[in-house]
mmCIF file of C-alpha atoms in Angstrom:
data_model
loop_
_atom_site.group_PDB
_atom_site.id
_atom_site.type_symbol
_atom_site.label_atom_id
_atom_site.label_comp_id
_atom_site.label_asym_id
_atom_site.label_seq_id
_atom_site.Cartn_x
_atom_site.Cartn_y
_atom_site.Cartn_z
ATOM 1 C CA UNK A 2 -131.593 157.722 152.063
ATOM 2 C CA UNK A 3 -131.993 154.669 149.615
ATOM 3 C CA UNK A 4 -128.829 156.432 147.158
ATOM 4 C CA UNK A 5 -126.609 157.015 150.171
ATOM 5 C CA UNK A 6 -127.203 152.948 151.836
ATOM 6 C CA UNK A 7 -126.489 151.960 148.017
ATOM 7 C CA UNK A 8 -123.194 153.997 147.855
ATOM 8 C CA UNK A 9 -121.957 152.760 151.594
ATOM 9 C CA UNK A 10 -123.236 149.077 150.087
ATOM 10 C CA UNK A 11 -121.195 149.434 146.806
ATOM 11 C CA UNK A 12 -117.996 151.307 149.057
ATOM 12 C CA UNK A 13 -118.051 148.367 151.190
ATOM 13 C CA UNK A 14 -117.336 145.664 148.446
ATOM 14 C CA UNK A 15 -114.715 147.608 146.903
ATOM 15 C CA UNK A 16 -112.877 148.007 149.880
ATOM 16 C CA UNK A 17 -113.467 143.942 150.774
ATOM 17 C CA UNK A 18 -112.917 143.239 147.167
ATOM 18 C CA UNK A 19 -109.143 145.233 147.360
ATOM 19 C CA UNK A 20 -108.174 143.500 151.144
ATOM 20 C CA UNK A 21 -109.037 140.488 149.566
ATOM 21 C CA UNK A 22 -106.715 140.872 146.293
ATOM 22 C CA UNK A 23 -103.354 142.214 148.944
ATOM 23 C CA UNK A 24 -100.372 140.092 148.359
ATOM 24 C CA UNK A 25 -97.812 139.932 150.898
ATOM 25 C CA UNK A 26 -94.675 141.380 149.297
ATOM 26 C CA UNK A 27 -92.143 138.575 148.740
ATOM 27 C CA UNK A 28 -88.893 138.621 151.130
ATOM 28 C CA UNK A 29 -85.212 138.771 149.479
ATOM 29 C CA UNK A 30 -84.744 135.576 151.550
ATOM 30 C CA UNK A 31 -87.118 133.834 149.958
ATOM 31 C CA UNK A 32 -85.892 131.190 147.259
ATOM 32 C CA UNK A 33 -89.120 131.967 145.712
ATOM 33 C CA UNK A 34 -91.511 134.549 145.896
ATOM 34 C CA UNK A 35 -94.774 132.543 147.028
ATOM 35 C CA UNK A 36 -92.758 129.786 149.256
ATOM 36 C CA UNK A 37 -91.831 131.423 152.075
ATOM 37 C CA UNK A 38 -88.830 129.862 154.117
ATOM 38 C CA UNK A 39 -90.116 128.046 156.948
ATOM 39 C CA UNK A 40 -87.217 125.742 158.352
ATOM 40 C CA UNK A 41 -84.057 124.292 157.229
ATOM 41 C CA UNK A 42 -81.541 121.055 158.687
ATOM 42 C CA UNK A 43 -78.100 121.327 158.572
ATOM 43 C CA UNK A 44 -75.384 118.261 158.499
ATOM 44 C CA UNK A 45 -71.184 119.634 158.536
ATOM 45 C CA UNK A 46 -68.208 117.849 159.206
ATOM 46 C CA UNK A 47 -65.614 120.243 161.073
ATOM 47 C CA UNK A 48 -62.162 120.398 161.930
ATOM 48 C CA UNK A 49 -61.461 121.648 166.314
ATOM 49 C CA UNK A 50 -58.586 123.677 166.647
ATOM 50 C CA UNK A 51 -57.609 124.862 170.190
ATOM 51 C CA UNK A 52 -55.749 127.992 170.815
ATOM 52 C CA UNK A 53 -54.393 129.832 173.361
ATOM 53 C CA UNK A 54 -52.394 128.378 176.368
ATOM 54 C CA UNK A 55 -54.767 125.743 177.621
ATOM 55 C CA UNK A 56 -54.746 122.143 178.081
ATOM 56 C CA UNK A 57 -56.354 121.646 174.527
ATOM 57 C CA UNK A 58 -54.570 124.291 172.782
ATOM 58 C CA UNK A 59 -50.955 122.533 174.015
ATOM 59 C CA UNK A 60 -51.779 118.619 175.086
ATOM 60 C CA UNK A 61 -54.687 117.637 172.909
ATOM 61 C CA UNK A 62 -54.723 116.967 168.886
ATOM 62 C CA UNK A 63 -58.768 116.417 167.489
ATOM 63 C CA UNK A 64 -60.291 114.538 165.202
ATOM 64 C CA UNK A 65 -62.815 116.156 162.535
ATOM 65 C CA UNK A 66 -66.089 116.625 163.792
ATOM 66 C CA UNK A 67 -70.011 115.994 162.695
ATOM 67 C CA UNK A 68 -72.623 118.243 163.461
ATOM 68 C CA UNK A 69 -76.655 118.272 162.970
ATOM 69 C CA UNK A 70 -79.138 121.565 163.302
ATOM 70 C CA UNK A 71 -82.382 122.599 163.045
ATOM 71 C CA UNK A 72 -83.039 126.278 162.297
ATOM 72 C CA UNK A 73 -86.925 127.888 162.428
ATOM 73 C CA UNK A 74 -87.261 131.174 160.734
ATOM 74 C CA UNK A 75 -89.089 133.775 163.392
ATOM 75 C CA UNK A 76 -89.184 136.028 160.635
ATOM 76 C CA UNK A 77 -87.401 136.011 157.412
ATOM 77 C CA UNK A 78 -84.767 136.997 158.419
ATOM 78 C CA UNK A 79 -84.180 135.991 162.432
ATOM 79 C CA UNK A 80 -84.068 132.222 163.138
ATOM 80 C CA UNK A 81 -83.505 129.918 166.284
ATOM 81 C CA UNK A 82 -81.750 126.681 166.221
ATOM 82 C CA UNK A 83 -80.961 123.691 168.013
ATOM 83 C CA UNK A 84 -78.119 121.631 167.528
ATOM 84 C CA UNK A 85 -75.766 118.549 168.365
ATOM 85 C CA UNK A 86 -72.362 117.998 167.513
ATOM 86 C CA UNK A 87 -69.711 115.726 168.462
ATOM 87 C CA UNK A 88 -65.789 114.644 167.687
ATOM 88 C CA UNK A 89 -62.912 113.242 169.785
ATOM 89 C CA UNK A 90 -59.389 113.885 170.632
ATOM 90 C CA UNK A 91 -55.832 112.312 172.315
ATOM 91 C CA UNK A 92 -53.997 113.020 174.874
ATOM 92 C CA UNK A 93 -50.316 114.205 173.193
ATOM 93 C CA UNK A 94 -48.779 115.331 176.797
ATOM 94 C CA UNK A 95 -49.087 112.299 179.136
ATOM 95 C CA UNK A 96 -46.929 113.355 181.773
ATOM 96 C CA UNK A 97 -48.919 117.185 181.578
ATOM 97 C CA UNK A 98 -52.850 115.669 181.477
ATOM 98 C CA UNK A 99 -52.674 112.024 182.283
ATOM 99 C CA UNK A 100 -52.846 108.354 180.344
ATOM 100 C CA UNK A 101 -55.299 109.179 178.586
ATOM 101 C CA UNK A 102 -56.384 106.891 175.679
ATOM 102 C CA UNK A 103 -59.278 109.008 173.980
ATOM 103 C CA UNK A 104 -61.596 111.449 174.558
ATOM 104 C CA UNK A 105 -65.180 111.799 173.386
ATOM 105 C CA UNK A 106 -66.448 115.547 173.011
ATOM 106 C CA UNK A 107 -70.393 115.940 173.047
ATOM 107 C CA UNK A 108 -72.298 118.981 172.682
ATOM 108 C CA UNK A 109 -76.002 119.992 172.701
ATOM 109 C CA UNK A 110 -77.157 123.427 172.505
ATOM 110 C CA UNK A 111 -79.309 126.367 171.577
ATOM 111 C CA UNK A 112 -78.830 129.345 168.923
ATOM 112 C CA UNK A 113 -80.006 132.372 167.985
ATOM 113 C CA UNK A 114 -79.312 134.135 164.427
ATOM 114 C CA UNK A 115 -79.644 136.345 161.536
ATOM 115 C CA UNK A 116 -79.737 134.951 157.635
ATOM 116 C CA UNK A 117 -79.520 136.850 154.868
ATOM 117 C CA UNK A 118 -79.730 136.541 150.858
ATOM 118 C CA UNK A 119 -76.577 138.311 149.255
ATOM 119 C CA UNK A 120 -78.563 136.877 145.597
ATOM 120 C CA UNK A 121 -80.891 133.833 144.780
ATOM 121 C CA UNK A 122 -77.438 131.698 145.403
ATOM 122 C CA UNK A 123 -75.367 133.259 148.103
ATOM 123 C CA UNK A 124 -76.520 133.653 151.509
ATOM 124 C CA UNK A 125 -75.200 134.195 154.786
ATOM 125 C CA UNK A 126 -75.957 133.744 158.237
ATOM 126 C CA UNK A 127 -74.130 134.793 162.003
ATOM 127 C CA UNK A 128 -75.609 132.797 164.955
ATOM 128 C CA UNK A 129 -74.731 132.947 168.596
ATOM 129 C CA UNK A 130 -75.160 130.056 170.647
ATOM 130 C CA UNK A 131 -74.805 128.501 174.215
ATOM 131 C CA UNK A 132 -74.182 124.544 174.396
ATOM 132 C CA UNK A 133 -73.731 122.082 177.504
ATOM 133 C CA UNK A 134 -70.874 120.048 176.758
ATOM 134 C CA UNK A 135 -69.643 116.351 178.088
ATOM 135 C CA UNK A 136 -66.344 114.967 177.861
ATOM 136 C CA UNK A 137 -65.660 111.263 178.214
ATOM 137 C CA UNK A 138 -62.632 110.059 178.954
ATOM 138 C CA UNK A 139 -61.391 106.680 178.362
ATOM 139 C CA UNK A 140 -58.221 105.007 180.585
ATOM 140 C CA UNK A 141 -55.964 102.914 178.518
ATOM 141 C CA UNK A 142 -56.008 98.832 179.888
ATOM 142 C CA UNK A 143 -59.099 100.018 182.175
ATOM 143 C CA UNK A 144 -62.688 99.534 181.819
ATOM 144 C CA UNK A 145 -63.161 102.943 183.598
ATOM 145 C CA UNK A 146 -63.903 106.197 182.229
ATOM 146 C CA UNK A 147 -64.649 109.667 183.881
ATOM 147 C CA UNK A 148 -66.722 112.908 182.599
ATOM 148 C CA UNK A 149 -66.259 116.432 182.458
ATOM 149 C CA UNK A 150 -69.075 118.925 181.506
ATOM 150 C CA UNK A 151 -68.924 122.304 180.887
ATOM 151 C CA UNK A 152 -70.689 124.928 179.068
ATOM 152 C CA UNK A 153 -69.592 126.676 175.885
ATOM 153 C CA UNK A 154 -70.624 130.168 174.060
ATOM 154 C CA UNK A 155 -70.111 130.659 170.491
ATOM 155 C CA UNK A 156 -70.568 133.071 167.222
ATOM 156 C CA UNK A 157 -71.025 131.051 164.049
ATOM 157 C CA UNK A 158 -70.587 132.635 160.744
ATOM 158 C CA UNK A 159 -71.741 130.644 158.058
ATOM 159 C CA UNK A 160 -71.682 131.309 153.869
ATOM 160 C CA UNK A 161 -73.646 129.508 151.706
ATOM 161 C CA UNK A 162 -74.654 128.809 147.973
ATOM 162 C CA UNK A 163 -78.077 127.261 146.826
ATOM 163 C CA UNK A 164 -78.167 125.210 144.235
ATOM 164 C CA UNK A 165 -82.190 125.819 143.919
ATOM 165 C CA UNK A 166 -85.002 126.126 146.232
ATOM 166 C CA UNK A 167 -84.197 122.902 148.600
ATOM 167 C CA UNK A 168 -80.575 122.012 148.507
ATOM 168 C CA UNK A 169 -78.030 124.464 149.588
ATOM 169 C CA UNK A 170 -74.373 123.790 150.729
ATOM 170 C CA UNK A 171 -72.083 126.297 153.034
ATOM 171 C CA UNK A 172 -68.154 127.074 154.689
ATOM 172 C CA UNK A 173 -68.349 127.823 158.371
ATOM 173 C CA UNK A 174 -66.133 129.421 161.120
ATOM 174 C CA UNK A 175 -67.026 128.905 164.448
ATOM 175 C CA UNK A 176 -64.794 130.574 167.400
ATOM 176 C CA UNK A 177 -65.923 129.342 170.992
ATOM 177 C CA UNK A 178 -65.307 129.829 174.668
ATOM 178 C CA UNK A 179 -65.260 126.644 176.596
ATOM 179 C CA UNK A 180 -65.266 126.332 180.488
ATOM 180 C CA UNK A 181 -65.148 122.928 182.397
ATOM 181 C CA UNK A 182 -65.552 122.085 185.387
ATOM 182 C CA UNK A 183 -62.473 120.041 186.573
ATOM 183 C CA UNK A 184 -61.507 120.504 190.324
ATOM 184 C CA UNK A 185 -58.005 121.541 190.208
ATOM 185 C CA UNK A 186 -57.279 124.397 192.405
ATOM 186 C CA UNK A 187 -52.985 124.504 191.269
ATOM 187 C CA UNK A 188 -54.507 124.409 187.286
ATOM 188 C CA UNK A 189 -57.656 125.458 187.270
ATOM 189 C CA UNK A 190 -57.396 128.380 184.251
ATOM 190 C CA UNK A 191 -55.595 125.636 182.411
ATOM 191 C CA UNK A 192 -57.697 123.326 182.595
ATOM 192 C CA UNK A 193 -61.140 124.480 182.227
ATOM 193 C CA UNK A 194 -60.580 127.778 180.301
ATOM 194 C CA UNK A 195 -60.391 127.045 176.485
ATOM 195 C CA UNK A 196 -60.743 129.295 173.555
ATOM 196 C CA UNK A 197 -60.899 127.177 170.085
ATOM 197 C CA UNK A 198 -62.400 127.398 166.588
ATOM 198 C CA UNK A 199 -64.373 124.921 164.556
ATOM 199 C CA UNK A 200 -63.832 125.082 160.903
ATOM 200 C CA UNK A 201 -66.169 123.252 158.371
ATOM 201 C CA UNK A 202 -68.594 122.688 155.348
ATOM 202 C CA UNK A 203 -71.819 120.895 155.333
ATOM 203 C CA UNK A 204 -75.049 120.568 153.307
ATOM 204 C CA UNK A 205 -78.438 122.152 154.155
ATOM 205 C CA UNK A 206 -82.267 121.345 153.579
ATOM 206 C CA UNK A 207 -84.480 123.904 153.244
ATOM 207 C CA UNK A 208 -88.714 123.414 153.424
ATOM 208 C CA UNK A 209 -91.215 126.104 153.089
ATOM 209 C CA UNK A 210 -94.445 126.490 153.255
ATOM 210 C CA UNK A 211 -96.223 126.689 149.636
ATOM 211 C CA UNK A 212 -98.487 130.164 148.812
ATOM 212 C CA UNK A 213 -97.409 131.655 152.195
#
């Protein structure tokens, strides 16, 4: 009785002993093997390009754009975002839209996406995302402005290059469905229903979290 308590004593080590000495095996995505990625910010400048027959595909020319996000890694490879981004534009059809003088584009929103290492430099990632958007516009000789909101859906597809662990930079193409809300029964799929594509560059930030 006293050999076989020893042998479950001595089993019971070696088995506590070996859970003890698992490593989790390192993900491609990780930069390095024992930092796994936790969260990374994202600052672009991008250029809006309307297409299609719609108000801001014809009447409208834009001005580049800035953007900030925040992505958290769920995994290491799914993350979820949240972002801001903002640019204006001019009226170029008067007599079509109205004296207009400028127009201030807002939007705030929340993604979902997938990143992936290609290497230890090249990466990609493809987000969707879903954004409330406000658009101010500004009366020339008139201290008055109105708003129009709408809501916009989006794929991102982003490639990037890491210069090491922290400081990455990227190209992105961003096609997205816009729909406002302006009350004009004669115009309304003119109007409000706008397909356009954001294309940019910006500079990410990666942390992690040290020894997993």
């Amino acid at each position: 009785m006293k050999k076989l308590l020893l042998l479950v004593f001595i089993l019971s080590i070696s088995v506590g002993n070996a859970q003890t000495e698992i490593i989790p095996e390192p993900h491609k995505n990780w930069y390095e093997p024992e930092d796994p990625e936790t969260v990374f910010f994202g600052l672009s400048f991008y250029f809006p390009n309307g297409i299609g027959d719609s108000s801001l595909g014809n009447d409208y020319s834009f001005d580049a754009g800035i953007q900030f996000e925040v992505n958290v890694f769920i995994t290491p490879q799914f993350v979820a975002g949240v972002y801001g981004k903002w640019h204006e534009g001019e009226v170029t059809n008067i007599e079509k839209i109205g004296n207009i003088s400028d127009s201030n584009f807002s939007e705030y929103g929340l993604s979902l996406g997938y990143y992936q290492a290609i290497n230890r430099q090249f990466n990609y990632m493809i987000t969707a995302g879903i954004g409330a958007v406000t658009l101010n516009n500004t009366v020339p000789f008139s201290p008055d402005s109105f708003r129009e909101n709408g809501t916009s859906y989006k794929v991102t597809g982003e490639l990037g290059y890491r210069f090491n662990q922290t400081i990455a930079i990227f190209a992105k193409v961003s096609p997205y469905y816009l729909n406002l809300d302006i009350e004009n029964a004669a115009y309304d799929s003119y109007l409000n229903k706008h397909f356009l594509v954001d294309v940019g560059f910006g500079l990410r930030v990666h942390l992690h979290n040290p020894n997993g």
